[in-house]
PDB file of C-alpha atoms in Angstrom:
ATOM      1  CA  MET H   2     104.136 122.897  96.827  1.00  0.00           C
ATOM      2  CA  LYS H   3     101.135 120.890  98.055  1.00  0.00           C
ATOM      3  CA  ARG H   4     103.373 119.203 100.600  1.00  0.00           C
ATOM      4  CA  VAL H   5     104.572 122.566 101.970  1.00  0.00           C
ATOM      5  CA  ILE H   6     101.028 123.918 102.231  1.00  0.00           C
ATOM      6  CA  SER H   7      99.813 120.711 103.923  1.00  0.00           C
ATOM      7  CA  LEU H   8     102.703 120.833 106.400  1.00  0.00           C
ATOM      8  CA  LEU H   9     102.031 124.508 107.107  1.00  0.00           C
ATOM      9  CA  LEU H  10      98.304 123.899 107.708  1.00  0.00           C
ATOM     10  CA  LEU H  11      99.058 120.942 109.973  1.00  0.00           C
ATOM     11  CA  SER H  12     101.563 123.011 111.984  1.00  0.00           C
ATOM     12  CA  ILE H  13      99.093 125.875 112.392  1.00  0.00           C
ATOM     13  CA  THR H  14      96.371 123.453 113.525  1.00  0.00           C
ATOM     14  CA  LEU H  15      98.623 121.735 116.061  1.00  0.00           C
ATOM     15  CA  ALA H  16      99.946 125.060 117.365  1.00  0.00           C
ATOM     16  CA  GLY H  17      96.381 126.376 117.728  1.00  0.00           C
ATOM     17  CA  CYS H  18      95.424 123.326 119.783  1.00  0.00           C
ATOM     18  CA  GLY H  19      98.419 123.821 122.048  1.00  0.00           C
ATOM     19  CA  VAL H  20     100.116 120.578 120.970  1.00  0.00           C
ATOM     20  CA  LEU H  21     103.287 122.097 119.508  1.00  0.00           C
ATOM     21  CA  PHE H  22     103.481 125.079 121.839  1.00  0.00           C
ATOM     22  CA  PRO H  23     101.480 124.482 125.031  1.00  0.00           C
ATOM     23  CA  TRP H  24      99.713 127.535 126.408  1.00  0.00           C
ATOM     24  CA  PRO H  25     100.919 128.763 129.784  1.00  0.00           C
ATOM     25  CA  GLU H  26      98.383 128.081 132.530  1.00  0.00           C
ATOM     26  CA  GLY H  27      98.597 131.580 133.975  1.00  0.00           C
ATOM     27  CA  ASN H  28      96.186 132.238 136.828  1.00  0.00           C
ATOM     28  CA  TYR H  29      94.141 129.051 136.234  1.00  0.00           C
ATOM     29  CA  PRO H  30      96.488 126.039 136.500  1.00  0.00           C
ATOM     30  CA  MET H  31      95.070 122.525 136.152  1.00  0.00           C
ATOM     31  CA  THR H  32      94.156 121.336 139.647  1.00  0.00           C
ATOM     32  CA  SER H  33      92.933 117.918 140.820  1.00  0.00           C
ATOM     33  CA  PHE H  34      90.493 117.430 143.695  1.00  0.00           C
ATOM     34  CA  TYR H  35      90.519 114.070 145.476  1.00  0.00           C
ATOM     35  CA  VAL H  36      88.175 112.751 148.148  1.00  0.00           C
ATOM     36  CA  LYS H  37      89.732 110.181 150.488  1.00  0.00           C
ATOM     37  CA  ASN H  38      87.922 107.720 152.732  1.00  0.00           C
ATOM     38  CA  ALA H  39      90.007 106.747 155.791  1.00  0.00           C
ATOM     39  CA  SER H  40      87.166 104.686 157.334  1.00  0.00           C
ATOM     40  CA  ASP H  41      86.401 100.981 157.050  1.00  0.00           C
ATOM     41  CA  LYS H  42      83.034 101.524 155.308  1.00  0.00           C
ATOM     42  CA  PRO H  43      82.231 102.827 151.810  1.00  0.00           C
ATOM     43  CA  VAL H  44      81.043 106.443 151.758  1.00  0.00           C
ATOM     44  CA  ASP H  45      78.646 107.937 149.203  1.00  0.00           C
ATOM     45  CA  PHE H  46      78.535 111.619 148.325  1.00  0.00           C
ATOM     46  CA  GLU H  47      77.226 113.852 145.578  1.00  0.00           C
ATOM     47  CA  ALA H  48      79.032 116.927 144.329  1.00  0.00           C
ATOM     48  CA  THR H  49      77.337 119.661 142.333  1.00  0.00           C
ATOM     49  CA  VAL H  50      79.577 121.855 140.209  1.00  0.00           C
ATOM     50  CA  ILE H  51      79.149 124.635 137.682  1.00  0.00           C
ATOM     51  CA  LYS H  52      80.316 123.609 134.218  1.00  0.00           C
ATOM     52  CA  GLN H  53      80.945 125.936 131.296  1.00  0.00           C
ATOM     53  CA  SER H  54      79.582 125.114 127.853  1.00  0.00           C
ATOM     54  CA  THR H  55      80.605 127.046 124.765  1.00  0.00           C
ATOM     55  CA  THR H  56      77.128 126.582 123.272  1.00  0.00           C
ATOM     56  CA  THR H  57      74.758 126.938 126.231  1.00  0.00           C
ATOM     57  CA  GLY H  58      76.854 128.807 128.803  1.00  0.00           C
ATOM     58  CA  PRO H  59      77.209 127.849 132.469  1.00  0.00           C
ATOM     59  CA  PHE H  60      75.055 125.083 133.962  1.00  0.00           C
ATOM     60  CA  THR H  61      75.035 123.023 137.161  1.00  0.00           C
ATOM     61  CA  MET H  62      75.813 119.318 137.141  1.00  0.00           C
ATOM     62  CA  SER H  63      75.546 116.842 140.041  1.00  0.00           C
ATOM     63  CA  VAL H  64      77.691 113.713 140.058  1.00  0.00           C
ATOM     64  CA  PRO H  65      77.340 110.851 142.590  1.00  0.00           C
ATOM     65  CA  PHE H  66      80.477 109.139 143.926  1.00  0.00           C
ATOM     66  CA  THR H  67      81.263 106.144 146.112  1.00  0.00           C
ATOM     67  CA  VAL H  68      84.606 106.091 147.913  1.00  0.00           C
ATOM     68  CA  ASN H  69      85.661 102.612 148.974  1.00  0.00           C
ATOM     69  CA  PRO H  70      87.261 102.057 152.395  1.00  0.00           C
ATOM     70  CA  GLN H  71      90.892 103.219 152.597  1.00  0.00           C
ATOM     71  CA  ASP H  72      90.690 104.557 149.018  1.00  0.00           C
ATOM     72  CA  SER H  73      90.241 107.852 147.220  1.00  0.00           C
ATOM     73  CA  VAL H  74      88.507 109.114 144.069  1.00  0.00           C
ATOM     74  CA  LEU H  75      89.296 111.922 141.680  1.00  0.00           C
ATOM     75  CA  ALA H  76      86.239 114.140 142.084  1.00  0.00           C
ATOM     76  CA  ARG H  77      87.231 116.890 139.672  1.00  0.00           C
ATOM     77  CA  GLN H  78      90.097 118.161 137.563  1.00  0.00           C
ATOM     78  CA  VAL H  79      89.747 121.743 136.421  1.00  0.00           C
ATOM     79  CA  GLY H  80      91.622 124.959 135.673  1.00  0.00           C
ATOM     80  CA  PHE H  81      91.387 126.528 139.122  1.00  0.00           C
ATOM     81  CA  ARG H  82      92.259 130.106 140.060  1.00  0.00           C
ATOM     82  CA  LYS H  83      95.545 130.189 142.001  1.00  0.00           C
ATOM     83  CA  ASP H  84      94.241 132.330 144.855  1.00  0.00           C
ATOM     84  CA  ALA H  85      90.869 130.548 145.271  1.00  0.00           C
ATOM     85  CA  ARG H  86      89.970 128.472 148.319  1.00  0.00           C
ATOM     86  CA  PRO H  87      89.768 124.731 147.556  1.00  0.00           C
ATOM     87  CA  ASN H  88      86.230 124.372 148.901  1.00  0.00           C
ATOM     88  CA  THR H  89      84.898 126.692 146.178  1.00  0.00           C
ATOM     89  CA  TRP H  90      85.169 124.173 143.324  1.00  0.00           C
ATOM     90  CA  PHE H  91      81.721 122.759 144.132  1.00  0.00           C
ATOM     91  CA  ARG H  92      78.298 124.311 144.496  1.00  0.00           C
ATOM     92  CA  GLU H  93      76.922 121.643 146.844  1.00  0.00           C
ATOM     93  CA  PHE H  94      78.529 118.672 148.559  1.00  0.00           C
ATOM     94  CA  ARG H  95      76.110 116.134 150.086  1.00  0.00           C
ATOM     95  CA  ILE H  96      77.514 113.257 152.144  1.00  0.00           C
ATOM     96  CA  SER H  97      75.224 110.285 152.827  1.00  0.00           C
ATOM     97  CA  PRO H  98      75.158 109.628 156.592  1.00  0.00           C
ATOM     98  CA  LEU H  99      76.731 106.451 157.957  1.00  0.00           C
ATOM     99  CA  ASP H 100      76.282 104.955 161.421  1.00  0.00           C
ATOM    100  CA  GLY H 101      79.468 105.044 163.479  1.00  0.00           C
ATOM    101  CA  VAL H 102      81.510 106.953 160.896  1.00  0.00           C
ATOM    102  CA  LYS H 103      82.711 110.502 161.543  1.00  0.00           C
ATOM    103  CA  THR H 104      82.527 112.684 158.433  1.00  0.00           C
ATOM    104  CA  ASN H 105      84.341 115.978 157.943  1.00  0.00           C
ATOM    105  CA  ASN H 106      82.903 119.256 156.693  1.00  0.00           C
ATOM    106  CA  PRO H 107      83.789 119.884 153.021  1.00  0.00           C
ATOM    107  CA  TYR H 108      82.769 123.549 153.307  1.00  0.00           C
ATOM    108  CA  LYS H 109      85.752 124.377 155.554  1.00  0.00           C
ATOM    109  CA  PRO H 110      88.855 125.191 153.476  1.00  0.00           C
ATOM    110  CA  GLU H 111      91.159 123.863 156.204  1.00  0.00           C
ATOM    111  CA  ASN H 112      89.735 120.365 155.590  1.00  0.00           C
ATOM    112  CA  TRP H 113      91.276 120.351 152.088  1.00  0.00           C
ATOM    113  CA  LYS H 114      94.989 119.432 152.159  1.00  0.00           C
ATOM    114  CA  GLN H 115      97.129 120.865 149.373  1.00  0.00           C
ATOM    115  CA  GLY H 116      99.786 118.762 147.652  1.00  0.00           C
ATOM    116  CA  ASN H 117     101.375 118.101 144.264  1.00  0.00           C
ATOM    117  CA  ASP H 118     101.100 115.159 141.899  1.00  0.00           C
ATOM    118  CA  SER H 119     104.005 113.457 140.103  1.00  0.00           C
ATOM    119  CA  LYS H 120     103.968 116.159 137.394  1.00  0.00           C
ATOM    120  CA  GLY H 121     104.104 119.001 139.930  1.00  0.00           C
ATOM    121  CA  LYS H 122     100.459 120.013 139.423  1.00  0.00           C
ATOM    122  CA  THR H 123      98.467 121.196 142.427  1.00  0.00           C
ATOM    123  CA  THR H 124      96.153 118.727 144.133  1.00  0.00           C
ATOM    124  CA  TYR H 125      93.702 119.067 147.013  1.00  0.00           C
ATOM    125  CA  THR H 126      92.567 116.110 149.104  1.00  0.00           C
ATOM    126  CA  PHE H 127      89.520 116.078 151.353  1.00  0.00           C
ATOM    127  CA  ILE H 128      89.343 113.280 153.932  1.00  0.00           C
ATOM    128  CA  ILE H 129      85.623 112.624 153.897  1.00  0.00           C
ATOM    129  CA  ALA H 130      85.466 110.011 156.687  1.00  0.00           C
ATOM    130  CA  GLU H 131      87.700 108.745 159.469  1.00  0.00           C
TER     131      GLU H 131
END
């Protein structure tokens, strides 16, 4: 009897966490945002996003990044509304200026290229410098 109850409690816990039966993503599928540097110099930027906390509510958080030459970084992975523009995932996006390097505007949605990763999840890539 103890074994049956333990198995039942374990199954309920795993199902509640979405391990046994994953929850459908609905209108907020997991989306990855990459920043790519196509230049020959490292580029620094800082992205400010709004995070949700179950205890304190929404708050802003700024994270600094360095993108090496001819490389990219994962800037954020979040449940993102299907019909939202890709440039709305951040509150502020500050690019450190570099001599002789052309940087693109992250506030223009057309500068974010949509794609899919190996699992079929949506990705957006912003080419920060050329």
